[in-house]
Amino acid sequence: MNGFGGFLLRRAVGTVVTLLAISVLIYVVFYATPGNVAQITCGPRCSPEQVRQVAGQLKLDDPLYLRYWHFLEGIFVGRDYSTGTSVAHCPAPCLGLSYQSDRQVTDIILTKLPVSLSLVLGAMVLWLVIGVGTGVLSAWRRGRFSERVLTAVTLAGWATPVFVLGLVLMIVVCGELQLLPFPQYVNFADDPEQWAWNLLLPWLSLALIEAAAFARLTRASMLETLAEDHIRTFRAYGVGERAIVGRHALRGALAPVIALNANNVGSAVGGAVLTETLFGLPGIGQELVHAVKVVDLPVVVGMVLVVGFFVVIANAVADVLYAVADRRVVLA
């Protein structure tokens, strides 16, 4: 197949292969480690009887490839788990059973995922608006005092750790000025206004750091685009500078911004650990830290898989949007 349809098919096949490769790598790293795999999986609080039960559930006597097949089978069709006195079915997508809380890992992730998505998607809107806007303005005002100020601000933002910025914002905005309440997660369905109000400070903390990278990338892309021949042609025909920057140059500069944004959204789902911990948000990051502390291996594996899934899907979407912005990519 040629054209855009063939491009989409190639990207879809590549995405599926990448996801399978990630699942193999994660399974081998966590379940083929030296030592008592059943003890590591069950955690330090498990009794010898529970460890033997876990060893039976994981079928540790089977070859590694067969155990991985059972793991993959659970994701697509579900699995049965023995609880000692009965058999419990884990429906697809089954990522395992937490031996610390006796809950299905999928249920734990579905409970925590809305919090992390609320944090990341809200911050994404802010970092795109602030970062792209600052980058365009900086390129437009190149060589002037305002451009140097914007460059200094973005460099300072890029160098500031998120926990430092978040702590300063919380002390100043919530403590001294009392402009916002101390963040406390509220479900969107319960009260959309309070949901946004309580997440505004975490959004700003995460967005201001990321916006610095977008500002620098947008500025560099805009300067490169503004130096191209077709932009000089527009100027020769008397097209206004604002129209050139906003309508023509910006579109040409958006392709690398799209790629960076997709990568940031995917990685930020699992990388917002510091933000969630600092503001006490019960998301995937905070749950992952807890699972590592109590050595709840099925939860750790499940969450790492979910984070990997978001990174791969986000980059696949970026490839498609990149091709829409620049049709030359379809021919690559």
Short mmCIF file of C-alpha atoms in Angstrom, two decimals:
data_model
loop_
_atom_site.label_atom_id
_atom_site.label_comp_id
_atom_site.label_asym_id
_atom_site.label_seq_id
_atom_site.Cartn_x
_atom_site.Cartn_y
_atom_site.Cartn_z
CA MET A 1 0.00 0.00 0.00
CA ASN A 2 1.16 3.49 -0.84
CA GLY A 3 0.14 6.90 0.40
CA PHE A 4 -1.36 7.80 3.75
CA GLY A 5 -3.17 4.45 4.17
CA GLY A 6 0.08 2.53 3.82
CA PHE A 7 1.76 4.90 6.25
CA LEU A 8 -0.97 4.26 8.86
CA LEU A 9 -0.71 0.49 8.35
CA ARG A 10 3.07 0.52 8.80
CA ARG A 11 2.78 2.62 11.96
CA ALA A 12 0.04 0.33 13.37
CA VAL A 13 2.11 -2.81 12.78
CA GLY A 14 5.19 -1.15 14.25
CA THR A 15 3.22 -0.08 17.32
CA VAL A 16 1.94 -3.62 17.97
CA VAL A 17 5.43 -5.10 17.56
CA THR A 18 6.88 -2.47 19.92
CA LEU A 19 4.24 -3.16 22.57
CA LEU A 20 4.94 -6.91 22.40
CA ALA A 21 8.69 -6.29 22.65
CA ILE A 22 8.16 -4.09 25.72
CA SER A 23 6.00 -6.76 27.38
CA VAL A 24 8.70 -9.38 26.76
CA LEU A 25 11.43 -7.13 28.16
CA ILE A 26 9.43 -6.20 31.26
CA TYR A 27 8.45 -9.83 31.94
CA VAL A 28 12.03 -11.09 31.58
CA VAL A 29 13.44 -8.29 33.77
CA PHE A 30 10.99 -8.86 36.62
CA TYR A 31 10.18 -12.58 36.42
CA ALA A 32 13.47 -14.10 35.25
CA THR A 33 15.61 -12.56 37.97
CA PRO A 34 17.86 -14.75 40.13
CA GLY A 35 16.43 -15.83 43.46
CA ASN A 36 13.05 -17.02 44.69
CA VAL A 37 10.68 -15.52 42.13
CA ALA A 38 7.62 -16.61 44.10
CA GLN A 39 8.92 -14.93 47.27
CA ILE A 40 9.78 -11.72 45.39
CA THR A 41 6.40 -11.69 43.67
CA CYS A 42 4.44 -12.34 46.83
CA GLY A 43 6.41 -9.88 48.95
CA PRO A 44 8.22 -10.08 52.28
CA ARG A 45 5.03 -10.46 54.36
CA CYS A 46 3.89 -13.71 52.74
CA SER A 47 3.92 -16.96 54.69
CA PRO A 48 5.62 -20.10 53.27
CA GLU A 49 2.18 -21.45 52.36
CA GLN A 50 1.35 -18.30 50.40
CA VAL A 51 4.73 -18.46 48.63
CA ARG A 52 4.02 -22.05 47.54
CA GLN A 53 0.59 -20.97 46.33
CA VAL A 54 2.10 -18.14 44.29
CA ALA A 55 4.69 -20.53 42.81
CA GLY A 56 1.84 -22.75 41.66
CA GLN A 57 -0.07 -19.83 40.15
CA LEU A 58 3.00 -18.60 38.28
CA LYS A 59 3.78 -22.16 37.10
CA LEU A 60 7.46 -21.73 37.87
CA ASP A 61 8.23 -25.29 36.79
CA ASP A 62 7.33 -24.37 33.21
CA PRO A 63 9.92 -22.91 30.79
CA LEU A 64 10.17 -19.11 30.75
CA TYR A 65 8.61 -18.75 27.30
CA LEU A 66 5.58 -20.79 28.40
CA ARG A 67 5.17 -18.68 31.55
CA TYR A 68 5.30 -15.56 29.41
CA TRP A 69 2.64 -17.04 27.14
CA HIS A 70 0.35 -17.57 30.15
CA PHE A 71 1.01 -13.96 31.20
CA LEU A 72 0.15 -12.72 27.69
CA GLU A 73 -2.91 -14.97 27.63
CA GLY A 74 -4.14 -13.33 30.82
CA ILE A 75 -3.94 -9.90 29.19
CA PHE A 76 -6.05 -10.94 26.20
CA VAL A 77 -8.46 -13.59 27.54
CA GLY A 78 -8.10 -13.51 31.35
CA ARG A 79 -6.79 -15.99 33.93
CA ASP A 80 -7.95 -18.05 36.89
CA TYR A 81 -6.28 -17.60 40.29
CA SER A 82 -6.54 -20.00 43.19
CA THR A 83 -7.28 -18.30 46.50
CA GLY A 84 -6.67 -21.45 48.51
CA THR A 85 -10.29 -22.47 49.00
CA SER A 86 -11.74 -21.37 45.67
CA VAL A 87 -10.81 -20.18 42.20
CA ALA A 88 -11.21 -16.52 41.23
CA HIS A 89 -11.37 -15.41 37.60
CA CYS A 90 -9.40 -12.34 36.54
CA PRO A 91 -11.05 -11.00 33.36
CA ALA A 92 -9.08 -9.54 30.47
CA PRO A 93 -7.03 -7.44 30.51
CA CYS A 94 -5.63 -9.29 33.52
CA LEU A 95 -2.31 -7.90 34.74
CA GLY A 96 -2.11 -10.14 37.78
CA LEU A 97 -3.18 -10.17 41.39
CA SER A 98 -1.76 -8.02 44.17
CA TYR A 99 -0.64 -10.35 46.95
CA GLN A 100 -0.53 -7.43 49.40
CA SER A 101 -4.14 -6.26 49.00
CA ASP A 102 -5.75 -9.30 47.26
CA ARG A 103 -7.01 -6.96 44.54
CA GLN A 104 -6.65 -7.33 40.80
CA VAL A 105 -3.90 -5.09 39.44
CA THR A 106 -6.19 -3.85 36.67
CA ASP A 107 -8.69 -2.58 39.26
CA ILE A 108 -5.92 -0.76 41.14
CA ILE A 109 -4.69 0.91 37.96
CA LEU A 110 -8.20 1.91 36.83
CA THR A 111 -8.74 3.52 40.24
CA LYS A 112 -5.52 5.54 40.08
CA LEU A 113 -5.32 6.29 36.36
CA PRO A 114 -7.97 9.08 36.25
CA VAL A 115 -5.95 11.09 38.78
CA SER A 116 -2.74 10.85 36.75
CA LEU A 117 -4.53 11.58 33.48
CA SER A 118 -6.23 14.61 35.05
CA LEU A 119 -2.84 15.91 36.16
CA VAL A 120 -1.02 15.26 32.88
CA LEU A 121 -3.70 16.37 30.41
CA GLY A 122 -4.46 19.58 32.31
CA ALA A 123 -0.75 20.38 32.56
CA MET A 124 -0.36 19.58 28.86
CA VAL A 125 -2.80 22.33 27.88
CA LEU A 126 -0.89 24.82 30.00
CA TRP A 127 2.60 23.84 28.84
CA LEU A 128 1.53 24.02 25.18
CA VAL A 129 -0.10 27.43 25.56
CA ILE A 130 2.73 28.89 27.66
CA GLY A 131 5.61 27.15 25.89
CA VAL A 132 4.54 27.60 22.27
CA GLY A 133 3.35 31.15 22.92
CA THR A 134 6.63 32.10 24.58
CA GLY A 135 8.67 30.45 21.80
CA VAL A 136 6.77 32.26 19.03
CA LEU A 137 7.06 35.61 20.82
CA SER A 138 10.75 35.06 21.48
CA ALA A 139 11.44 34.29 17.80
CA TRP A 140 9.33 37.22 16.64
CA ARG A 141 11.16 39.64 18.98
CA ARG A 142 14.61 38.22 18.22
CA GLY A 143 17.49 40.46 19.26
CA ARG A 144 15.35 42.73 21.43
CA PHE A 145 15.37 43.11 25.18
CA SER A 146 12.06 41.24 25.60
CA GLU A 147 13.54 38.24 23.75
CA ARG A 148 16.51 38.11 26.13
CA VAL A 149 14.19 38.27 29.14
CA LEU A 150 12.05 35.42 27.79
CA THR A 151 15.16 33.33 27.10
CA ALA A 152 16.44 33.87 30.64
CA VAL A 153 13.06 32.94 32.13
CA THR A 154 12.82 29.72 30.10
CA LEU A 155 16.36 28.72 31.07
CA ALA A 156 15.54 29.32 34.74
CA GLY A 157 12.36 27.26 34.40
CA TRP A 158 14.21 24.42 32.69
CA ALA A 159 16.81 24.32 35.48
CA THR A 160 14.31 24.33 38.38
CA PRO A 161 13.29 20.89 39.75
CA VAL A 162 9.54 20.32 39.83
CA PHE A 163 9.48 19.64 43.58
CA VAL A 164 11.22 22.97 44.28
CA LEU A 165 8.84 24.94 42.08
CA GLY A 166 5.83 23.09 43.46
CA LEU A 167 6.89 23.67 47.06
CA VAL A 168 7.49 27.39 46.45
CA LEU A 169 4.12 27.79 44.71
CA MET A 170 2.35 25.94 47.51
CA ILE A 171 3.98 28.08 50.24
CA VAL A 172 3.36 31.38 48.42
CA VAL A 173 0.01 30.81 46.69
CA CYS A 174 -1.68 28.59 49.28
CA GLY A 175 0.08 29.68 52.46
CA GLU A 176 1.02 33.35 52.23
CA LEU A 177 -1.45 34.73 49.68
CA GLN A 178 -4.20 32.11 50.26
CA LEU A 179 -5.33 32.42 46.65
CA LEU A 180 -5.86 28.68 46.22
CA PRO A 181 -6.69 25.85 48.60
CA PHE A 182 -4.11 23.21 49.38
CA PRO A 183 -4.65 20.61 46.61
CA GLN A 184 -7.02 17.76 47.41
CA TYR A 185 -8.20 15.59 44.54
CA VAL A 186 -11.92 15.82 43.73
CA ASN A 187 -13.57 13.57 41.13
CA PHE A 188 -14.52 15.44 37.98
CA ALA A 189 -17.99 13.85 37.97
CA ASP A 190 -18.66 15.03 41.53
CA ASP A 191 -17.71 18.69 41.08
CA PRO A 192 -15.93 19.83 37.87
CA GLU A 193 -15.23 23.30 39.27
CA GLN A 194 -13.56 22.00 42.44
CA TRP A 195 -11.73 19.38 40.36
CA ALA A 196 -10.06 22.10 38.29
CA TRP A 197 -9.60 24.49 41.23
CA ASN A 198 -7.75 21.88 43.30
CA LEU A 199 -5.58 20.74 40.39
CA LEU A 200 -4.56 24.22 39.21
CA LEU A 201 -1.44 24.39 41.36
CA PRO A 202 -0.17 20.88 40.40
CA TRP A 203 -0.88 21.75 36.77
CA LEU A 204 1.20 24.92 37.04
CA SER A 205 4.05 23.12 38.82
CA LEU A 206 4.32 20.48 36.11
CA ALA A 207 3.52 22.77 33.17
CA LEU A 208 6.00 25.56 33.93
CA ILE A 209 8.89 23.09 33.89
CA GLU A 210 7.80 21.45 30.62
CA ALA A 211 6.90 24.80 29.01
CA ALA A 212 10.57 25.81 29.10
CA ALA A 213 11.49 22.94 26.75
CA PHE A 214 8.62 23.80 24.39
CA ALA A 215 9.58 27.47 24.36
CA ARG A 216 13.18 26.68 23.41
CA LEU A 217 12.17 24.16 20.73
CA THR A 218 9.47 26.43 19.26
CA ARG A 219 11.87 29.38 19.13
CA ALA A 220 14.53 27.34 17.29
CA SER A 221 11.96 25.90 14.85
CA MET A 222 10.39 29.30 14.23
CA LEU A 223 13.77 30.93 13.49
CA GLU A 224 14.60 28.13 11.05
CA THR A 225 11.22 28.46 9.31
CA LEU A 226 11.36 32.25 9.15
CA ALA A 227 14.67 31.96 7.26
CA GLU A 228 13.19 29.79 4.47
CA ASP A 229 12.63 31.02 0.92
CA HIS A 230 8.83 30.94 0.92
CA ILE A 231 8.74 33.25 3.97
CA ARG A 232 10.95 35.75 2.14
CA THR A 233 8.56 35.50 -0.80
CA PHE A 234 5.59 36.36 1.43
CA ARG A 235 7.46 39.39 2.73
CA ALA A 236 8.34 40.48 -0.81
CA TYR A 237 4.62 40.41 -1.69
CA GLY A 238 3.87 42.65 1.28
CA VAL A 239 2.21 40.11 3.57
CA GLY A 240 2.07 41.43 7.15
CA GLU A 241 4.57 40.13 9.68
CA ARG A 242 1.84 38.93 12.05
CA ALA A 243 0.18 36.92 9.29
CA ILE A 244 3.53 35.41 8.30
CA VAL A 245 4.35 34.39 11.85
CA GLY A 246 0.90 33.19 12.90
CA ARG A 247 -0.37 31.61 9.70
CA HIS A 248 2.65 30.37 7.75
CA ALA A 249 5.75 30.08 9.93
CA LEU A 250 4.01 28.57 12.95
CA ARG A 251 2.58 25.63 11.01
CA GLY A 252 5.99 24.74 9.64
CA ALA A 253 7.50 24.90 13.11
CA LEU A 254 4.86 22.69 14.79
CA ALA A 255 6.13 19.29 13.60
CA PRO A 256 8.94 18.90 16.19
CA VAL A 257 6.65 20.38 18.86
CA ILE A 258 4.07 17.65 18.13
CA ALA A 259 6.72 14.95 18.52
CA LEU A 260 8.00 16.40 21.81
CA ASN A 261 4.48 16.80 23.19
CA ALA A 262 3.53 13.18 22.47
CA ASN A 263 6.68 11.91 24.15
CA ASN A 264 6.08 14.16 27.17
CA VAL A 265 2.44 13.11 27.61
CA GLY A 266 3.30 9.42 27.49
CA SER A 267 6.24 9.61 29.89
CA ALA A 268 4.55 12.12 32.23
CA VAL A 269 1.81 9.59 33.10
CA GLY A 270 4.39 7.54 34.94
CA GLY A 271 6.88 10.31 35.58
CA ALA A 272 4.63 12.57 37.65
CA VAL A 273 5.73 10.74 40.80
CA LEU A 274 7.23 13.83 42.43
CA THR A 275 4.24 16.02 41.62
CA GLU A 276 1.71 13.49 42.91
CA THR A 277 3.75 12.83 46.04
CA LEU A 278 4.30 16.53 46.75
CA PHE A 279 0.62 17.43 46.43
CA GLY A 280 -0.75 14.17 47.87
CA LEU A 281 -2.56 13.15 44.68
CA PRO A 282 -3.56 9.44 44.72
CA GLY A 283 -2.39 8.67 41.19
CA ILE A 284 -0.29 6.01 39.48
CA GLY A 285 2.98 7.61 40.53
CA GLN A 286 2.17 7.54 44.23
CA GLU A 287 0.80 3.99 43.98
CA LEU A 288 3.94 2.84 42.17
CA VAL A 289 6.13 4.22 44.95
CA HIS A 290 4.01 2.37 47.53
CA ALA A 291 4.17 -0.88 45.52
CA VAL A 292 7.97 -0.66 45.34
CA LYS A 293 8.19 -0.06 49.10
CA VAL A 294 6.15 -3.16 49.96
CA VAL A 295 7.66 -5.20 47.07
CA ASP A 296 4.27 -5.78 45.45
CA LEU A 297 5.76 -7.08 42.20
CA PRO A 298 2.53 -7.69 40.20
CA VAL A 299 1.45 -4.08 40.79
CA VAL A 300 4.90 -2.78 39.80
CA VAL A 301 4.91 -4.87 36.60
CA GLY A 302 1.36 -3.87 35.72
CA MET A 303 2.01 -0.17 36.18
CA VAL A 304 5.28 -0.26 34.24
CA LEU A 305 3.41 -1.98 31.40
CA VAL A 306 0.70 0.69 31.45
CA VAL A 307 3.27 3.49 31.40
CA GLY A 308 5.06 1.80 28.49
CA PHE A 309 1.72 1.45 26.69
CA PHE A 310 1.04 5.19 27.02
CA VAL A 311 4.53 6.11 25.80
CA VAL A 312 4.24 3.90 22.70
CA ILE A 313 0.67 4.98 21.85
CA ALA A 314 1.52 8.65 22.37
CA ASN A 315 4.47 8.37 20.00
CA ALA A 316 2.35 6.53 17.42
CA VAL A 317 -0.20 9.36 17.56
CA ALA A 318 2.68 11.83 17.21
CA ASP A 319 3.83 10.07 14.03
CA VAL A 320 0.35 10.44 12.51
CA LEU A 321 0.03 14.10 13.52
CA TYR A 322 3.56 14.73 12.25
CA ALA A 323 2.54 13.29 8.88
CA VAL A 324 -0.56 15.48 8.82
CA ALA A 325 1.56 18.57 9.52
CA ASP A 326 4.24 17.58 6.99
CA ARG A 327 3.07 15.28 4.16
CA ARG A 328 6.66 14.49 3.22
CA VAL A 329 6.79 12.11 6.23
CA VAL A 330 4.31 9.76 4.47
CA LEU A 331 6.89 9.03 1.82
CA ALA A 332 9.61 8.12 4.33
#
